[in-house]
């Protein structure tokens, strides 16, 4: 008799447990090169923990709002969200509050005032200013680390670095901070920078490819460096610069010898697979790794902790202000 009661109790308890079919992961746009790799890492890390469902917002907040609405119900205790418009998260937060769901935002950072609306919100990301400081230090390495005597890459010997900046999406925290801080960091370190132009190419390789010819026609004579807010745009510029023979593998050995073959310094940010290849082949000078490995790990770990109702005080990644997990960037070039 006792046994039967135990079995009934176990059955009743398991019936009360919410059945989590799959945790939804909303990506702002699966055409974004960095996000595509990032999403694959989230999926890889989730293996053995829980299933994930990828939902592509196609770069439209209207589409993404509808998608998120479909998942804002009791079946989904955690939603992992890379918002299309980081300024438009208010409504989703208010809805999550009503059903007690957790929202883990990543890569596109909501405003602090939105993050303060509810205690079950998290943001996992990286400090854009850090990426710009590291990118500035790549530039310093490139020009010989002495602002008083720039090396041969100061083509005209005027001790000023003439540059064009390829900027990501306007209003994105990374595009704004990277553009501003890379300039400031170089100035603070004693370098004189002349920004010939800032070209907005929306993080996108094809867009940068399409815009490169015209800025090169304007500035090619003077240009000594291209600073790109991300790798995809740097690679797009490189595609065009190869066509224009600004980069030329004269001996056709598959890589550029920077001292003897035509080359133009260019730096990126992200560390996507294609850019690592480009660095190895001598085209891209260097990049700053936007550590999606650790971000993906911590997103999955955090989801797990929430699902298991574990104490976040013991969470393996530091959580700032009860909400933010910050992952550091790292410098990467052949010199590193
Ligand atoms: C940045 C990344 C860009 C782009 C953007 C999307 O952190 O550097 O390449 O993916 O996120 O939000």
Short mmCIF file of N, CA and C in Angstrom, two decimals, residues 25 27 35 37-47 52 80 106 292 295-297 299-300:
data_model
loop_
_atom_site.label_atom_id
_atom_site.label_comp_id
_atom_site.label_asym_id
_atom_site.label_seq_id
_atom_site.Cartn_x
_atom_site.Cartn_y
_atom_site.Cartn_z
N UNK A 25 16.27 30.84 -28.78
CA UNK A 25 17.39 31.79 -28.91
C UNK A 25 17.05 32.71 -30.09
N UNK A 27 17.98 35.54 -32.61
CA UNK A 27 19.16 36.22 -33.18
C UNK A 27 18.66 37.39 -34.03
N UNK A 35 27.44 36.94 -35.72
CA UNK A 35 26.32 36.32 -35.00
C UNK A 35 26.08 34.88 -35.47
N UNK A 37 28.37 32.71 -36.33
CA UNK A 37 29.32 31.86 -35.61
C UNK A 37 28.93 31.76 -34.13
N UNK A 38 28.50 32.89 -33.59
CA UNK A 38 28.11 32.96 -32.18
C UNK A 38 26.95 31.99 -31.91
N UNK A 39 25.96 32.01 -32.78
CA UNK A 39 24.77 31.15 -32.59
C UNK A 39 25.17 29.68 -32.63
N UNK A 40 26.09 29.33 -33.54
CA UNK A 40 26.54 27.93 -33.63
C UNK A 40 27.21 27.51 -32.31
N UNK A 41 27.94 28.45 -31.70
CA UNK A 41 28.61 28.13 -30.43
C UNK A 41 27.58 27.96 -29.30
N UNK A 42 26.52 28.76 -29.34
CA UNK A 42 25.47 28.61 -28.31
C UNK A 42 24.88 27.20 -28.44
N UNK A 43 24.58 26.80 -29.67
CA UNK A 43 24.00 25.48 -29.90
C UNK A 43 24.95 24.38 -29.44
N UNK A 44 26.23 24.53 -29.80
CA UNK A 44 27.21 23.50 -29.43
C UNK A 44 27.31 23.37 -27.90
N UNK A 45 27.30 24.51 -27.21
CA UNK A 45 27.41 24.47 -25.75
C UNK A 45 26.16 23.91 -25.07
N UNK A 46 25.02 24.05 -25.75
CA UNK A 46 23.76 23.58 -25.15
C UNK A 46 23.65 22.05 -25.18
N UNK A 47 24.41 21.43 -26.07
CA UNK A 47 24.35 19.96 -26.20
C UNK A 47 24.56 19.29 -24.84
N UNK A 52 17.86 23.82 -27.93
CA UNK A 52 17.61 25.24 -28.22
C UNK A 52 16.93 25.37 -29.59
N UNK A 80 16.42 33.63 -24.55
CA UNK A 80 17.76 34.17 -24.81
C UNK A 80 17.63 35.11 -26.02
N UNK A 106 21.89 39.43 -25.05
CA UNK A 106 23.33 39.36 -25.31
C UNK A 106 23.68 40.13 -26.57
N UNK A 292 33.21 35.10 -28.35
CA UNK A 292 31.90 34.45 -28.37
C UNK A 292 31.95 33.04 -27.79
N UNK A 295 31.28 33.80 -24.20
CA UNK A 295 29.93 34.34 -24.05
C UNK A 295 28.89 33.23 -24.23
N UNK A 296 29.10 32.37 -25.23
CA UNK A 296 28.15 31.27 -25.46
C UNK A 296 28.13 30.34 -24.24
N UNK A 297 29.33 30.05 -23.72
CA UNK A 297 29.41 29.18 -22.54
C UNK A 297 28.62 29.77 -21.38
N UNK A 299 26.22 31.98 -21.43
CA UNK A 299 24.78 32.05 -21.71
C UNK A 299 24.13 30.70 -21.35
N UNK A 300 24.77 29.62 -21.78
CA UNK A 300 24.21 28.28 -21.52
C UNK A 300 24.27 27.96 -20.02
#
